[in-house]
Amino acid sequence: MIQSLIRHAAIATVLAGSISGAAFAQTAKSVEVGGAPMYANKTIAENAPNASNLTTLVAAVKAAGLVETLGGKGPFTVFAPTNAAFEKLPAGTVDTLVKPENKAMLTKILTYHVVPAAATSEAAMKMIKDDGGKHVVKTVEGEELTLAMKGDKLTVTDAKGGVATVTQADVMQSNGVVHVIDTVLMP
């Protein structure tokens, strides 16, 4: 099932790219994620499908019906798990979560990766420092994440004690900022 969703996402991405390729060519790049340029004047929902390392996340967002939300005004800070992060989950977890009967649980997990504010890594590090080494943020899902530093790396700890490391920070979008992470966060 997940492979079918990824295939559909890839087809949609190719179609969108062929239709709007000229517009992309005229837009300045900020950074690349998964080998694809992320345009600061595009939304999270417009940019993410182009990143080859975020295809599982994109398929999950579609299955949960959250594309329109992430294409909205924001501002959002999204901690975006890579395909490799999803592969760390027990076998079959992703395929189970994207089934229609599990949409509520999938939505809960995905919205746990979103904070209703646009926070750069610099702002997050300042909040961590100001709060004595840890800063708690409330997610769109309603539960909290704890931001901290491990050496020079920004980390995010979930409610279950799982720790994700930000592997690529400050991917600026028109409706917020994305920080790519190496582990799926669990509420």
PDB file of C-alpha atoms in Angstrom:
ATOM      1  CA  MET A   1       0.000   0.000   0.000  1.00  0.00           C
ATOM      2  CA  ILE A   2       2.778   2.449   0.907  1.00  0.00           C
ATOM      3  CA  GLN A   3       4.549   1.672  -2.375  1.00  0.00           C
ATOM      4  CA  SER A   4       1.351   2.555  -4.259  1.00  0.00           C
ATOM      5  CA  LEU A   5       1.081   5.866  -2.374  1.00  0.00           C
ATOM      6  CA  ILE A   6       4.736   6.643  -3.077  1.00  0.00           C
ATOM      7  CA  ARG A   7       4.246   5.797  -6.769  1.00  0.00           C
ATOM      8  CA  HIS A   8       1.206   8.128  -6.946  1.00  0.00           C
ATOM      9  CA  ALA A   9       3.174  10.869  -5.180  1.00  0.00           C
ATOM     10  CA  ALA A  10       6.022  10.461  -7.683  1.00  0.00           C
ATOM     11  CA  ILE A  11       3.625  10.700 -10.647  1.00  0.00           C
ATOM     12  CA  ALA A  12       1.990  13.818  -9.180  1.00  0.00           C
ATOM     13  CA  THR A  13       5.421  15.336  -8.607  1.00  0.00           C
ATOM     14  CA  VAL A  14       6.466  14.714 -12.238  1.00  0.00           C
ATOM     15  CA  LEU A  15       3.212  16.212 -13.503  1.00  0.00           C
ATOM     16  CA  ALA A  16       3.499  19.236 -11.218  1.00  0.00           C
ATOM     17  CA  GLY A  17       7.114  19.695 -12.257  1.00  0.00           C
ATOM     18  CA  SER A  18       6.303  19.625 -15.953  1.00  0.00           C
ATOM     19  CA  ILE A  19       3.452  22.093 -15.519  1.00  0.00           C
ATOM     20  CA  SER A  20       5.282  24.536 -13.301  1.00  0.00           C
ATOM     21  CA  GLY A  21       8.904  23.966 -14.323  1.00  0.00           C
ATOM     22  CA  ALA A  22       9.144  27.434 -15.827  1.00  0.00           C
ATOM     23  CA  ALA A  23       7.954  29.027 -12.588  1.00  0.00           C
ATOM     24  CA  PHE A  24      10.523  27.031 -10.608  1.00  0.00           C
ATOM     25  CA  ALA A  25      13.315  28.089 -12.956  1.00  0.00           C
ATOM     26  CA  GLN A  26      12.550  31.726 -12.239  1.00  0.00           C
ATOM     27  CA  THR A  27      12.518  31.300  -8.454  1.00  0.00           C
ATOM     28  CA  ALA A  28      15.663  31.601  -6.347  1.00  0.00           C
ATOM     29  CA  LYS A  29      16.698  28.451  -4.470  1.00  0.00           C
ATOM     30  CA  SER A  30      17.323  28.542  -0.754  1.00  0.00           C
ATOM     31  CA  VAL A  31      18.574  24.981  -0.102  1.00  0.00           C
ATOM     32  CA  GLU A  32      18.218  21.429  -1.362  1.00  0.00           C
ATOM     33  CA  VAL A  33      16.609  18.529   0.479  1.00  0.00           C
ATOM     34  CA  GLY A  34      16.928  15.046  -0.935  1.00  0.00           C
ATOM     35  CA  GLY A  35      18.590  16.475  -4.030  1.00  0.00           C
ATOM     36  CA  ALA A  36      15.693  18.813  -4.836  1.00  0.00           C
ATOM     37  CA  PRO A  37      15.608  22.581  -4.470  1.00  0.00           C
ATOM     38  CA  MET A  38      13.311  23.908  -1.759  1.00  0.00           C
ATOM     39  CA  TYR A  39      11.914  27.282  -2.706  1.00  0.00           C
ATOM     40  CA  ALA A  40      11.353  29.789   0.089  1.00  0.00           C
ATOM     41  CA  ASN A  41       8.343  31.228  -1.754  1.00  0.00           C
ATOM     42  CA  LYS A  42       6.585  27.830  -1.888  1.00  0.00           C
ATOM     43  CA  THR A  43       4.655  26.142   0.922  1.00  0.00           C
ATOM     44  CA  ILE A  44       5.748  23.066   2.814  1.00  0.00           C
ATOM     45  CA  ALA A  45       3.155  21.052   0.883  1.00  0.00           C
ATOM     46  CA  GLU A  46       4.511  22.327  -2.447  1.00  0.00           C
ATOM     47  CA  ASN A  47       8.187  21.677  -1.677  1.00  0.00           C
ATOM     48  CA  ALA A  48       8.195  18.389   0.255  1.00  0.00           C
ATOM     49  CA  PRO A  49       7.033  16.112  -2.607  1.00  0.00           C
ATOM     50  CA  ASN A  50      10.170  17.031  -4.544  1.00  0.00           C
ATOM     51  CA  ALA A  51      12.587  15.699  -1.890  1.00  0.00           C
ATOM     52  CA  SER A  52      13.621  12.106  -2.627  1.00  0.00           C
ATOM     53  CA  ASN A  53      14.371  11.453   1.062  1.00  0.00           C
ATOM     54  CA  LEU A  54      10.883  12.515   2.234  1.00  0.00           C
ATOM     55  CA  THR A  55       8.676  10.274   0.038  1.00  0.00           C
ATOM     56  CA  THR A  56       7.374   8.189   2.957  1.00  0.00           C
ATOM     57  CA  LEU A  57       6.459  11.339   4.887  1.00  0.00           C
ATOM     58  CA  VAL A  58       4.716  12.810   1.836  1.00  0.00           C
ATOM     59  CA  ALA A  59       2.737   9.581   1.283  1.00  0.00           C
ATOM     60  CA  ALA A  60       1.737   9.547   4.965  1.00  0.00           C
ATOM     61  CA  VAL A  61       0.664  13.216   4.847  1.00  0.00           C
ATOM     62  CA  LYS A  62      -1.522  12.420   1.825  1.00  0.00           C
ATOM     63  CA  ALA A  63      -3.006   9.337   3.519  1.00  0.00           C
ATOM     64  CA  ALA A  64      -3.845  11.446   6.585  1.00  0.00           C
ATOM     65  CA  GLY A  65      -5.447  14.174   4.472  1.00  0.00           C
ATOM     66  CA  LEU A  66      -3.035  16.839   5.729  1.00  0.00           C
ATOM     67  CA  VAL A  67      -1.749  18.205   2.403  1.00  0.00           C
ATOM     68  CA  GLU A  68      -4.167  21.144   2.472  1.00  0.00           C
ATOM     69  CA  THR A  69      -3.219  21.933   6.076  1.00  0.00           C
ATOM     70  CA  LEU A  70       0.525  22.016   5.288  1.00  0.00           C
ATOM     71  CA  GLY A  71      -0.252  24.135   2.255  1.00  0.00           C
ATOM     72  CA  GLY A  72      -2.085  26.631   4.491  1.00  0.00           C
ATOM     73  CA  LYS A  73      -0.970  29.973   5.833  1.00  0.00           C
ATOM     74  CA  GLY A  74       0.899  28.674   8.878  1.00  0.00           C
ATOM     75  CA  PRO A  75       3.282  29.518  10.329  1.00  0.00           C
ATOM     76  CA  PHE A  76       4.533  25.993  10.973  1.00  0.00           C
ATOM     77  CA  THR A  77       7.724  24.409  12.170  1.00  0.00           C
ATOM     78  CA  VAL A  78       7.801  20.871  10.807  1.00  0.00           C
ATOM     79  CA  PHE A  79      10.209  18.253  12.094  1.00  0.00           C
ATOM     80  CA  ALA A  80      10.301  16.111   8.941  1.00  0.00           C
ATOM     81  CA  PRO A  81      11.422  12.486   9.348  1.00  0.00           C
ATOM     82  CA  THR A  82      13.359  11.042   6.413  1.00  0.00           C
ATOM     83  CA  ASN A  83      12.586   7.750   4.697  1.00  0.00           C
ATOM     84  CA  ALA A  84      15.434   6.235   6.757  1.00  0.00           C
ATOM     85  CA  ALA A  85      13.718   7.479   9.943  1.00  0.00           C
ATOM     86  CA  PHE A  86      10.520   5.653   8.973  1.00  0.00           C
ATOM     87  CA  GLU A  87      12.564   2.531   8.192  1.00  0.00           C
ATOM     88  CA  LYS A  88      13.683   2.463  11.858  1.00  0.00           C
ATOM     89  CA  LEU A  89      10.075   1.727  12.904  1.00  0.00           C
ATOM     90  CA  PRO A  90       9.108  -1.922  13.425  1.00  0.00           C
ATOM     91  CA  ALA A  91       8.413  -3.783  10.170  1.00  0.00           C
ATOM     92  CA  GLY A  92       4.907  -3.146   8.837  1.00  0.00           C
ATOM     93  CA  THR A  93       4.265  -0.045  10.964  1.00  0.00           C
ATOM     94  CA  VAL A  94       4.038   2.410   8.066  1.00  0.00           C
ATOM     95  CA  ASP A  95       1.871   0.081   5.946  1.00  0.00           C
ATOM     96  CA  THR A  96      -0.486  -0.327   8.911  1.00  0.00           C
ATOM     97  CA  LEU A  97      -0.647   3.403   9.674  1.00  0.00           C
ATOM     98  CA  VAL A  98      -1.564   4.434   6.108  1.00  0.00           C
ATOM     99  CA  LYS A  99      -4.627   2.176   6.042  1.00  0.00           C
ATOM    100  CA  PRO A 100      -7.864   4.200   6.073  1.00  0.00           C
ATOM    101  CA  GLU A 101      -9.002   2.641   9.344  1.00  0.00           C
ATOM    102  CA  ASN A 102      -5.848   4.019  11.047  1.00  0.00           C
ATOM    103  CA  LYS A 103      -6.147   7.583   9.745  1.00  0.00           C
ATOM    104  CA  ALA A 104      -6.765   9.039  13.234  1.00  0.00           C
ATOM    105  CA  MET A 105      -3.562   7.488  14.638  1.00  0.00           C
ATOM    106  CA  LEU A 106      -1.554   8.539  11.569  1.00  0.00           C
ATOM    107  CA  THR A 107      -2.882  12.087  11.877  1.00  0.00           C
ATOM    108  CA  LYS A 108      -1.955  12.124  15.582  1.00  0.00           C
ATOM    109  CA  ILE A 109       1.625  11.037  14.806  1.00  0.00           C
ATOM    110  CA  LEU A 110       2.087  13.465  11.914  1.00  0.00           C
ATOM    111  CA  THR A 111       0.638  16.500  13.720  1.00  0.00           C
ATOM    112  CA  TYR A 112       2.964  15.665  16.616  1.00  0.00           C
ATOM    113  CA  HIS A 113       5.794  16.669  14.246  1.00  0.00           C
ATOM    114  CA  VAL A 114       4.347  20.172  13.738  1.00  0.00           C
ATOM    115  CA  VAL A 115       4.650  23.217  15.996  1.00  0.00           C
ATOM    116  CA  PRO A 116       2.296  26.147  15.267  1.00  0.00           C
ATOM    117  CA  ALA A 117       5.100  28.731  14.884  1.00  0.00           C
ATOM    118  CA  ALA A 118       8.050  29.304  12.583  1.00  0.00           C
ATOM    119  CA  ALA A 119      11.186  28.657  14.626  1.00  0.00           C
ATOM    120  CA  THR A 120      14.607  28.639  13.030  1.00  0.00           C
ATOM    121  CA  SER A 121      17.391  26.603  14.592  1.00  0.00           C
ATOM    122  CA  GLU A 122      18.936  29.850  15.847  1.00  0.00           C
ATOM    123  CA  ALA A 123      15.697  30.779  17.632  1.00  0.00           C
ATOM    124  CA  ALA A 124      15.370  27.245  19.036  1.00  0.00           C
ATOM    125  CA  MET A 125      18.952  27.274  20.333  1.00  0.00           C
ATOM    126  CA  LYS A 126      18.349  30.641  22.010  1.00  0.00           C
ATOM    127  CA  MET A 127      15.193  29.307  23.705  1.00  0.00           C
ATOM    128  CA  ILE A 128      17.115  26.211  24.845  1.00  0.00           C
ATOM    129  CA  LYS A 129      19.900  28.370  26.272  1.00  0.00           C
ATOM    130  CA  ASP A 130      17.451  30.800  27.929  1.00  0.00           C
ATOM    131  CA  ASP A 131      15.606  27.859  29.538  1.00  0.00           C
ATOM    132  CA  GLY A 132      18.742  26.290  31.011  1.00  0.00           C
ATOM    133  CA  GLY A 133      19.416  23.580  28.432  1.00  0.00           C
ATOM    134  CA  LYS A 134      15.939  22.399  27.399  1.00  0.00           C
ATOM    135  CA  HIS A 135      12.930  24.080  25.835  1.00  0.00           C
ATOM    136  CA  VAL A 136       9.457  22.530  25.707  1.00  0.00           C
ATOM    137  CA  VAL A 137       7.170  23.252  22.745  1.00  0.00           C
ATOM    138  CA  LYS A 138       3.535  22.322  22.268  1.00  0.00           C
ATOM    139  CA  THR A 139       2.694  20.566  19.006  1.00  0.00           C
ATOM    140  CA  VAL A 140      -0.363  20.904  16.790  1.00  0.00           C
ATOM    141  CA  GLU A 141      -1.330  17.437  18.074  1.00  0.00           C
ATOM    142  CA  GLY A 142      -1.479  18.910  21.597  1.00  0.00           C
ATOM    143  CA  GLU A 143       1.360  17.107  23.343  1.00  0.00           C
ATOM    144  CA  GLU A 144       4.842  18.479  23.937  1.00  0.00           C
ATOM    145  CA  LEU A 145       8.301  17.985  22.471  1.00  0.00           C
ATOM    146  CA  THR A 146      11.521  18.879  24.261  1.00  0.00           C
ATOM    147  CA  LEU A 147      14.246  20.671  22.331  1.00  0.00           C
ATOM    148  CA  ALA A 148      17.844  20.409  23.512  1.00  0.00           C
ATOM    149  CA  MET A 149      21.406  20.488  22.257  1.00  0.00           C
ATOM    150  CA  LYS A 150      23.755  17.517  22.088  1.00  0.00           C
ATOM    151  CA  GLY A 151      27.100  19.064  21.265  1.00  0.00           C
ATOM    152  CA  ASP A 152      26.394  21.264  18.268  1.00  0.00           C
ATOM    153  CA  LYS A 153      23.313  19.253  17.177  1.00  0.00           C
ATOM    154  CA  LEU A 154      19.719  20.249  17.854  1.00  0.00           C
ATOM    155  CA  THR A 155      17.715  17.322  19.263  1.00  0.00           C
ATOM    156  CA  VAL A 156      14.003  16.725  19.729  1.00  0.00           C
ATOM    157  CA  THR A 157      12.746  14.357  22.432  1.00  0.00           C
ATOM    158  CA  ASP A 158       9.238  12.926  22.201  1.00  0.00           C
ATOM    159  CA  ALA A 159       6.767  11.946  24.917  1.00  0.00           C
ATOM    160  CA  LYS A 160       8.057   8.364  24.942  1.00  0.00           C
ATOM    161  CA  GLY A 161      11.689   9.426  25.414  1.00  0.00           C
ATOM    162  CA  GLY A 162      12.702   8.873  21.790  1.00  0.00           C
ATOM    163  CA  VAL A 163      15.301  11.329  20.522  1.00  0.00           C
ATOM    164  CA  ALA A 164      15.559  12.674  16.983  1.00  0.00           C
ATOM    165  CA  THR A 165      18.513  14.693  15.742  1.00  0.00           C
ATOM    166  CA  VAL A 166      18.046  17.526  13.278  1.00  0.00           C
ATOM    167  CA  THR A 167      20.145  16.541  10.267  1.00  0.00           C
ATOM    168  CA  GLN A 168      19.220  19.547   8.132  1.00  0.00           C
ATOM    169  CA  ALA A 169      17.946  22.730   9.721  1.00  0.00           C
ATOM    170  CA  ASP A 170      16.264  25.886   8.503  1.00  0.00           C
ATOM    171  CA  VAL A 171      14.663  24.833   5.239  1.00  0.00           C
ATOM    172  CA  MET A 172      12.652  28.021   4.865  1.00  0.00           C
ATOM    173  CA  GLN A 173       9.189  27.856   3.303  1.00  0.00           C
ATOM    174  CA  SER A 174       6.574  30.518   2.631  1.00  0.00           C
ATOM    175  CA  ASN A 175       4.465  29.180   5.499  1.00  0.00           C
ATOM    176  CA  GLY A 176       7.157  28.221   7.983  1.00  0.00           C
ATOM    177  CA  VAL A 177      10.344  26.236   8.353  1.00  0.00           C
ATOM    178  CA  VAL A 178      11.271  22.569   8.030  1.00  0.00           C
ATOM    179  CA  HIS A 179      13.934  20.796  10.072  1.00  0.00           C
ATOM    180  CA  VAL A 180      14.779  17.347   8.674  1.00  0.00           C
ATOM    181  CA  ILE A 181      15.143  14.714  11.420  1.00  0.00           C
ATOM    182  CA  ASP A 182      16.528  11.180  11.634  1.00  0.00           C
ATOM    183  CA  THR A 183      13.847   9.560  13.824  1.00  0.00           C
ATOM    184  CA  VAL A 184      10.032   9.478  13.824  1.00  0.00           C
ATOM    185  CA  LEU A 185       8.618  11.176  16.940  1.00  0.00           C
ATOM    186  CA  MET A 186       5.862   9.361  18.868  1.00  0.00           C
ATOM    187  CA  PRO A 187       3.209  11.035  21.016  1.00  0.00           C
TER     188      PRO A 187
END
